[in-house]
Amino acid sequence: MLSRKLRLVLSALAVVLGVMFVSGSFVLTDTLQRSFTDLFSSAYADVDVSVSPKQEKGKQPEPLTAQAVEDVKSVPGVASAVGNVQGSARAIGKNGKVITTSGAPRFGANWTGNGQEKIRDGRAPQADDEVILGAYLATTGGFKVGDEVSVLTLEPKKTFKVTGVYDYAGGRESLGGELSMAFTEPVAQQLLLGQKDAYSSITATAAQGTSDEALRDAVAAKLGSAYDVKTGETLAKEQADQINEGLKFFNYVLLGFAGIALFVGVFIILNTFSIIVAQRTRELALLRSMGASRGQVISSVVLEALVIGLIASVVGLGAGVGVGALLATIFSSFGGTNLELAGIGVPMTAVISSFAVGMIVTVVAAVMPALRASRIAPVAAMREAATPDRPLTKITVTGALVLAAGGTALGLGFAQASLPLIFGGILVALVGVALLTPVLAKPMVSLIGRLLSWSMPGLLGRRNSSRNPRRTAITAAALMVGISLITGVSVVLTSATKSIEKLASGQLRTDLIISGEGQFDGQPATFQREVLTQVEKTDGVSAAFGWASDGVLQGDDRMFAAAVTDVPAMKSMFALQPKDGEIAPLRDDQIALPEDLATEKGWSVGSTVTLQLAKGEPRTFTVAFVWLKSQVLQGALVLPESAASSFRSNQIGQAFVQVDQGVAAADVQKRVEPLFADNPEITVQDRSAFVKQTTSQFDTVLLMIQILLALAILIAVLGVINTLALSVIERTRELGLLRAIGMRRAQVMRMITVESVVISVFGAVLGLLVGLALGVATVQALKDQGISEIGFPWATMVQYLVVAAVVGVVAAILPAIRAARLNVLDAIAYE
């Protein structure tokens, strides 16, 4: 090993990167979990006991009453009890746009003066038109005492005077990046809960000598079973557990990409040890002739792999701790999250996984070359060549069987919507393709190489790349994995975009779409029904309708429901065709649904359905009509407009406008937009702008996946460098002879570069083909989910080919320089 330092570094580097990603994932999530636990412990530090309305499945809890506050105050052991009001409140910045966060809540409350909030500047609100702002909101929006701020709540925009700014212990501007404000109690109740003398929760403080648990039990006994009574410690744990559950999924995603990186690393290590064993054929054969057993030869190669794995695991773990700490720091400050990080720790899972993964992957990748090395006969010591080419029959048959197994698992995964089967099928299919790669290498490499073989160095580079199909195949397979996954995702997202565009141009016969740009607290921005009435009366508007939406329960099954304002207008603009019954306005006790949902549920016209809406008792509806399968409102229930009063919000979330014939949609848009001047979260767009906004999220998803898979591409580049570097060492005498008969250094470098580019482009072409197959299969499986069109990202695919060629050039730099610097006489006398 010490005599082959370059091989050590290159083969270990692939494992280091993979292990780094694994350990970094565990360090990141552990740090964030402890940080959120500290956050909620701090947030509920002053809460001894909290009372909130009990959450019934599918129903929105009713606010607490003023009487409930008095009942809590009367409980023995209660020192004080305060009613809290809290709800969504979004401040409008000085630029006229709503101030947003990257996930932290935006809320308003009543100012009680009893919590952790401490007034930094000014005073508490006293009048109905006054508000006090959280320090982070004041800083973000550039507000100071005396300014005016406009706020969106359950009611249209209202303007308040800023009377003060508050912060938390230690001068912290926020607990976790939230944007908060506080009103007087009556104003908070009206704006945030929509009714007087209502509270979201009650905070009770224990008297001297009364434990939190004892107070909790006493309050629960007084109020009865209609309330949830918990200690502050319990609330903090529940909130932290919810966040940590979400972080688990985040960790699984990171570990998935780490797995891909390790998977690619296996190819490099396998290739490295294969080349090393081939180069040491005479050495190993001489050892056998001197009496070394097969077991000793296997042990020597495996021991080398163990040492490399151990070194790589230690370095990868250290690098992972650094990467995890860096990512945690970025996360804590991203978009103003303002999360105070707990100390960076190294969980035992990170240590165990690093050594287990790093050493096991390396040893597994070295076993096959070790077995091959043990079979070298002593007579091979007398041969000049390394190892003769072996037939590809066995590996080709094995690859075909593995690919078939992967395809079967993938098909079953799609049919059963099983993520483990889908991911397992993709992994097995990629292994199958990798095993088939050697049989494809020679013809494909020869074809690709013709584009670069206009000179003798190019011709030699092309022939070198096809000289050893197994080696070329393994090197290209590393790049193939990353490119195929990115291409597959690109095909799915492109197909989704194309499907939405076709839907908009075909079934969506609307000229303008009114909707919220963003979301708050998981709900889209909304506007009042009266504004939609004004839209309907606007000059140039032929028809308009909208809906309020919410989730409803049918038994244990949760479904999306839309309370539509005008069913005939919906029929016209969505091109709905009746399948059963007549599409007509719904009575208060009627519902309608699409064909696919009716088939799934076994419902038809006349069927009675009991639904639990967010408010009130369960209600029974009768199916009035069923429309033919359509991509619009797929899987949704349509309810009468009156049902919106039982939704969490009865306001309109989305509306559609059809203009008069011969009238320009842009002109009507200019007349409609001023109606939403008091609600900057609502936008009025034509169809093309709406489609562009809807599909823009796909670009973000693709970018994130490209960034995460860039690690696999980087490891693949190392694989190309590794193969070329070891190949140059192996071909030292050959290169010396070429130089001796007149080949210039520049020509040697060009030959190595052509070989590198051919291998890289071969891997990219293979990845594109496999990615296209995976993408098309996924789109076909998602047809019932609304992706009806197949789209190919041609421009992106061309970019991947160009990037592969650049990767080939970059990967060739160091090996080419090494080859060009060979001393001719030393190289000829190498043996």
PDB file of N, CA and C in Angstrom, residues 574-630:
ATOM      1  N   PHE A 574     -64.668  24.411 -17.235  1.00  0.00           N
ATOM      2  CA  PHE A 574     -63.867  23.204 -17.078  1.00  0.00           C
ATOM      3  C   PHE A 574     -64.231  22.126 -18.092  1.00  0.00           C
ATOM      4  N   ALA A 575     -65.139  22.462 -19.008  1.00  0.00           N
ATOM      5  CA  ALA A 575     -65.554  21.529 -20.074  1.00  0.00           C
ATOM      6  C   ALA A 575     -65.976  20.179 -19.497  1.00  0.00           C
ATOM      7  N   LEU A 576     -66.778  20.208 -18.425  1.00  0.00           N
ATOM      8  CA  LEU A 576     -67.221  18.969 -17.787  1.00  0.00           C
ATOM      9  C   LEU A 576     -68.366  18.338 -18.584  1.00  0.00           C
ATOM     10  N   GLN A 577     -68.325  17.014 -18.710  1.00  0.00           N
ATOM     11  CA  GLN A 577     -69.366  16.260 -19.414  1.00  0.00           C
ATOM     12  C   GLN A 577     -70.044  15.318 -18.428  1.00  0.00           C
ATOM     13  N   PRO A 578     -71.392  15.296 -18.416  1.00  0.00           N
ATOM     14  CA  PRO A 578     -72.086  14.433 -17.448  1.00  0.00           C
ATOM     15  C   PRO A 578     -71.934  12.952 -17.788  1.00  0.00           C
ATOM     16  N   LYS A 579     -71.751  12.136 -16.767  1.00  0.00           N
ATOM     17  CA  LYS A 579     -71.751  10.682 -16.938  1.00  0.00           C
ATOM     18  C   LYS A 579     -73.034  10.093 -16.369  1.00  0.00           C
ATOM     19  N   ASP A 580     -73.451  10.666 -15.257  1.00  0.00           N
ATOM     20  CA  ASP A 580     -74.642  10.175 -14.570  1.00  0.00           C
ATOM     21  C   ASP A 580     -75.355  11.374 -13.957  1.00  0.00           C
ATOM     22  N   GLY A 581     -76.575  11.644 -14.406  1.00  0.00           N
ATOM     23  CA  GLY A 581     -77.308  12.803 -13.913  1.00  0.00           C
ATOM     24  C   GLY A 581     -76.999  14.050 -14.727  1.00  0.00           C
ATOM     25  N   GLU A 582     -77.643  15.147 -14.373  1.00  0.00           N
ATOM     26  CA  GLU A 582     -77.484  16.407 -15.103  1.00  0.00           C
ATOM     27  C   GLU A 582     -76.664  17.382 -14.269  1.00  0.00           C
ATOM     28  N   ILE A 583     -75.665  18.011 -14.927  1.00  0.00           N
ATOM     29  CA  ILE A 583     -74.831  18.992 -14.221  1.00  0.00           C
ATOM     30  C   ILE A 583     -75.638  20.270 -14.040  1.00  0.00           C
ATOM     31  N   ALA A 584     -76.084  20.505 -12.814  1.00  0.00           N
ATOM     32  CA  ALA A 584     -76.968  21.636 -12.506  1.00  0.00           C
ATOM     33  C   ALA A 584     -76.633  22.146 -11.108  1.00  0.00           C
ATOM     34  N   PRO A 585     -77.134  23.337 -10.735  1.00  0.00           N
ATOM     35  CA  PRO A 585     -76.862  23.867  -9.393  1.00  0.00           C
ATOM     36  C   PRO A 585     -77.239  22.862  -8.310  1.00  0.00           C
ATOM     37  N   LEU A 586     -76.431  22.835  -7.259  1.00  0.00           N
ATOM     38  CA  LEU A 586     -76.641  21.881  -6.168  1.00  0.00           C
ATOM     39  C   LEU A 586     -77.518  22.473  -5.075  1.00  0.00           C
ATOM     40  N   ARG A 587     -78.413  21.635  -4.540  1.00  0.00           N
ATOM     41  CA  ARG A 587     -79.157  22.034  -3.351  1.00  0.00           C
ATOM     42  C   ARG A 587     -78.248  21.897  -2.134  1.00  0.00           C
ATOM     43  N   ASP A 588     -78.695  22.395  -0.994  1.00  0.00           N
ATOM     44  CA  ASP A 588     -77.859  22.380   0.212  1.00  0.00           C
ATOM     45  C   ASP A 588     -77.531  20.974   0.683  1.00  0.00           C
ATOM     46  N   ASP A 589     -78.319  19.974   0.268  1.00  0.00           N
ATOM     47  CA  ASP A 589     -78.076  18.601   0.721  1.00  0.00           C
ATOM     48  C   ASP A 589     -77.536  17.718  -0.403  1.00  0.00           C
ATOM     49  N   GLN A 590     -76.943  18.310  -1.441  1.00  0.00           N
ATOM     50  CA  GLN A 590     -76.446  17.547  -2.576  1.00  0.00           C
ATOM     51  C   GLN A 590     -74.938  17.740  -2.757  1.00  0.00           C
ATOM     52  N   ILE A 591     -74.307  16.728  -3.353  1.00  0.00           N
ATOM     53  CA  ILE A 591     -72.905  16.821  -3.733  1.00  0.00           C
ATOM     54  C   ILE A 591     -72.736  16.254  -5.131  1.00  0.00           C
ATOM     55  N   ALA A 592     -71.563  16.491  -5.740  1.00  0.00           N
ATOM     56  CA  ALA A 592     -71.227  15.930  -7.045  1.00  0.00           C
ATOM     57  C   ALA A 592     -69.772  15.486  -7.002  1.00  0.00           C
ATOM     58  N   LEU A 593     -69.386  14.586  -7.913  1.00  0.00           N
ATOM     59  CA  LEU A 593     -68.024  14.069  -7.894  1.00  0.00           C
ATOM     60  C   LEU A 593     -67.642  13.540  -9.271  1.00  0.00           C
ATOM     61  N   PRO A 594     -66.330  13.390  -9.523  1.00  0.00           N
ATOM     62  CA  PRO A 594     -65.879  12.870 -10.819  1.00  0.00           C
ATOM     63  C   PRO A 594     -66.029  11.357 -10.903  1.00  0.00           C
ATOM     64  N   GLU A 595     -65.947  10.860 -12.119  1.00  0.00           N
ATOM     65  CA  GLU A 595     -66.146   9.437 -12.399  1.00  0.00           C
ATOM     66  C   GLU A 595     -65.173   8.551 -11.626  1.00  0.00           C
ATOM     67  N   ASP A 596     -63.893   8.951 -11.589  1.00  0.00           N
ATOM     68  CA  ASP A 596     -62.902   8.092 -10.932  1.00  0.00           C
ATOM     69  C   ASP A 596     -63.192   7.914  -9.452  1.00  0.00           C
ATOM     70  N   LEU A 597     -63.598   9.002  -8.777  1.00  0.00           N
ATOM     71  CA  LEU A 597     -63.910   8.916  -7.352  1.00  0.00           C
ATOM     72  C   LEU A 597     -65.197   8.123  -7.127  1.00  0.00           C
ATOM     73  N   ALA A 598     -66.182   8.295  -8.019  1.00  0.00           N
ATOM     74  CA  ALA A 598     -67.435   7.552  -7.899  1.00  0.00           C
ATOM     75  C   ALA A 598     -67.187   6.052  -8.029  1.00  0.00           C
ATOM     76  N   THR A 599     -66.318   5.687  -8.967  1.00  0.00           N
ATOM     77  CA  THR A 599     -65.981   4.266  -9.155  1.00  0.00           C
ATOM     78  C   THR A 599     -65.261   3.717  -7.929  1.00  0.00           C
ATOM     79  N   GLU A 600     -64.307   4.500  -7.404  1.00  0.00           N
ATOM     80  CA  GLU A 600     -63.547   4.067  -6.235  1.00  0.00           C
ATOM     81  C   GLU A 600     -64.451   3.846  -5.030  1.00  0.00           C
ATOM     82  N   LYS A 601     -65.430   4.748  -4.851  1.00  0.00           N
ATOM     83  CA  LYS A 601     -66.303   4.690  -3.676  1.00  0.00           C
ATOM     84  C   LYS A 601     -67.544   3.825  -3.893  1.00  0.00           C
ATOM     85  N   GLY A 602     -67.841   3.528  -5.159  1.00  0.00           N
ATOM     86  CA  GLY A 602     -69.053   2.762  -5.445  1.00  0.00           C
ATOM     87  C   GLY A 602     -70.308   3.607  -5.317  1.00  0.00           C
ATOM     88  N   TRP A 603     -70.170   4.927  -5.559  1.00  0.00           N
ATOM     89  CA  TRP A 603     -71.314   5.827  -5.454  1.00  0.00           C
ATOM     90  C   TRP A 603     -71.883   6.116  -6.839  1.00  0.00           C
ATOM     91  N   SER A 604     -73.174   6.430  -6.889  1.00  0.00           N
ATOM     92  CA  SER A 604     -73.834   6.849  -8.125  1.00  0.00           C
ATOM     93  C   SER A 604     -74.904   7.864  -7.765  1.00  0.00           C
ATOM     94  N   VAL A 605     -75.590   8.401  -8.775  1.00  0.00           N
ATOM     95  CA  VAL A 605     -76.643   9.390  -8.519  1.00  0.00           C
ATOM     96  C   VAL A 605     -77.693   8.771  -7.601  1.00  0.00           C
ATOM     97  N   GLY A 606     -78.015   9.490  -6.527  1.00  0.00           N
ATOM     98  CA  GLY A 606     -78.978   8.987  -5.549  1.00  0.00           C
ATOM     99  C   GLY A 606     -78.332   8.392  -4.317  1.00  0.00           C
ATOM    100  N   SER A 607     -77.028   8.079  -4.388  1.00  0.00           N
ATOM    101  CA  SER A 607     -76.336   7.535  -3.217  1.00  0.00           C
ATOM    102  C   SER A 607     -76.281   8.578  -2.110  1.00  0.00           C
ATOM    103  N   THR A 608     -76.421   8.128  -0.866  1.00  0.00           N
ATOM    104  CA  THR A 608     -76.317   9.051   0.266  1.00  0.00           C
ATOM    105  C   THR A 608     -74.937   8.899   0.909  1.00  0.00           C
ATOM    106  N   VAL A 609     -74.354  10.023   1.261  1.00  0.00           N
ATOM    107  CA  VAL A 609     -72.991  10.062   1.790  1.00  0.00           C
ATOM    108  C   VAL A 609     -72.974  10.919   3.053  1.00  0.00           C
ATOM    109  N   THR A 610     -72.419  10.383   4.123  1.00  0.00           N
ATOM    110  CA  THR A 610     -72.301  11.147   5.369  1.00  0.00           C
ATOM    111  C   THR A 610     -70.894  11.704   5.481  1.00  0.00           C
ATOM    112  N   LEU A 611     -70.797  13.015   5.640  1.00  0.00           N
ATOM    113  CA  LEU A 611     -69.504  13.695   5.698  1.00  0.00           C
ATOM    114  C   LEU A 611     -69.373  14.477   6.997  1.00  0.00           C
ATOM    115  N   GLN A 612     -68.176  14.471   7.536  1.00  0.00           N
ATOM    116  CA  GLN A 612     -67.867  15.307   8.695  1.00  0.00           C
ATOM    117  C   GLN A 612     -67.105  16.531   8.212  1.00  0.00           C
ATOM    118  N   LEU A 613     -67.744  17.710   8.281  1.00  0.00           N
ATOM    119  CA  LEU A 613     -67.077  18.947   7.909  1.00  0.00           C
ATOM    120  C   LEU A 613     -66.379  19.521   9.144  1.00  0.00           C
ATOM    121  N   ALA A 614     -65.575  20.554   8.953  1.00  0.00           N
ATOM    122  CA  ALA A 614     -64.758  21.084  10.049  1.00  0.00           C
ATOM    123  C   ALA A 614     -65.602  21.593  11.206  1.00  0.00           C
ATOM    124  N   LYS A 615     -66.796  22.095  10.900  1.00  0.00           N
ATOM    125  CA  LYS A 615     -67.656  22.646  11.948  1.00  0.00           C
ATOM    126  C   LYS A 615     -68.993  21.903  11.952  1.00  0.00           C
ATOM    127  N   GLY A 616     -69.544  21.754  13.144  1.00  0.00           N
ATOM    128  CA  GLY A 616     -70.865  21.142  13.256  1.00  0.00           C
ATOM    129  C   GLY A 616     -70.823  19.633  13.290  1.00  0.00           C
ATOM    130  N   GLU A 617     -72.015  19.049  13.316  1.00  0.00           N
ATOM    131  CA  GLU A 617     -72.165  17.607  13.365  1.00  0.00           C
ATOM    132  C   GLU A 617     -72.079  17.016  11.956  1.00  0.00           C
ATOM    133  N   PRO A 618     -71.888  15.682  11.840  1.00  0.00           N
ATOM    134  CA  PRO A 618     -71.862  15.044  10.512  1.00  0.00           C
ATOM    135  C   PRO A 618     -73.145  15.344   9.728  1.00  0.00           C
ATOM    136  N   ARG A 619     -72.977  15.551   8.412  1.00  0.00           N
ATOM    137  CA  ARG A 619     -74.119  15.870   7.552  1.00  0.00           C
ATOM    138  C   ARG A 619     -74.240  14.820   6.449  1.00  0.00           C
ATOM    139  N   THR A 620     -75.483  14.538   6.059  1.00  0.00           N
ATOM    140  CA  THR A 620     -75.747  13.553   5.010  1.00  0.00           C
ATOM    141  C   THR A 620     -76.114  14.273   3.716  1.00  0.00           C
ATOM    142  N   PHE A 621     -75.417  13.898   2.642  1.00  0.00           N
ATOM    143  CA  PHE A 621     -75.654  14.498   1.326  1.00  0.00           C
ATOM    144  C   PHE A 621     -76.090  13.404   0.351  1.00  0.00           C
ATOM    145  N   THR A 622     -76.732  13.828  -0.735  1.00  0.00           N
ATOM    146  CA  THR A 622     -77.123  12.920  -1.815  1.00  0.00           C
ATOM    147  C   THR A 622     -76.345  13.283  -3.070  1.00  0.00           C
ATOM    148  N   VAL A 623     -75.823  12.273  -3.768  1.00  0.00           N
ATOM    149  CA  VAL A 623     -75.088  12.516  -5.003  1.00  0.00           C
ATOM    150  C   VAL A 623     -76.057  12.992  -6.083  1.00  0.00           C
ATOM    151  N   ALA A 624     -75.823  14.212  -6.606  1.00  0.00           N
ATOM    152  CA  ALA A 624     -76.726  14.799  -7.605  1.00  0.00           C
ATOM    153  C   ALA A 624     -76.298  14.458  -9.029  1.00  0.00           C
ATOM    154  N   PHE A 625     -74.984  14.472  -9.292  1.00  0.00           N
ATOM    155  CA  PHE A 625     -74.494  14.107 -10.625  1.00  0.00           C
ATOM    156  C   PHE A 625     -73.026  13.676 -10.545  1.00  0.00           C
ATOM    157  N   VAL A 626     -72.625  12.922 -11.559  1.00  0.00           N
ATOM    158  CA  VAL A 626     -71.247  12.463 -11.708  1.00  0.00           C
ATOM    159  C   VAL A 626     -70.776  12.899 -13.083  1.00  0.00           C
ATOM    160  N   TRP A 627     -69.577  13.536 -13.161  1.00  0.00           N
ATOM    161  CA  TRP A 627     -69.081  13.943 -14.478  1.00  0.00           C
ATOM    162  C   TRP A 627     -67.997  12.991 -14.967  1.00  0.00           C
ATOM    163  N   LEU A 628     -67.848  12.942 -16.285  1.00  0.00           N
ATOM    164  CA  LEU A 628     -66.864  12.061 -16.900  1.00  0.00           C
ATOM    165  C   LEU A 628     -65.468  12.395 -16.412  1.00  0.00           C
ATOM    166  N   LYS A 629     -64.614  11.357 -16.379  1.00  0.00           N
ATOM    167  CA  LYS A 629     -63.255  11.527 -15.875  1.00  0.00           C
ATOM    168  C   LYS A 629     -62.573  12.711 -16.519  1.00  0.00           C
ATOM    169  N   SER A 630     -62.000  13.563 -15.683  1.00  0.00           N
ATOM    170  CA  SER A 630     -61.361  14.790 -16.158  1.00  0.00           C
ATOM    171  C   SER A 630     -60.158  15.057 -15.275  1.00  0.00           C
TER     172      SER A 630
END
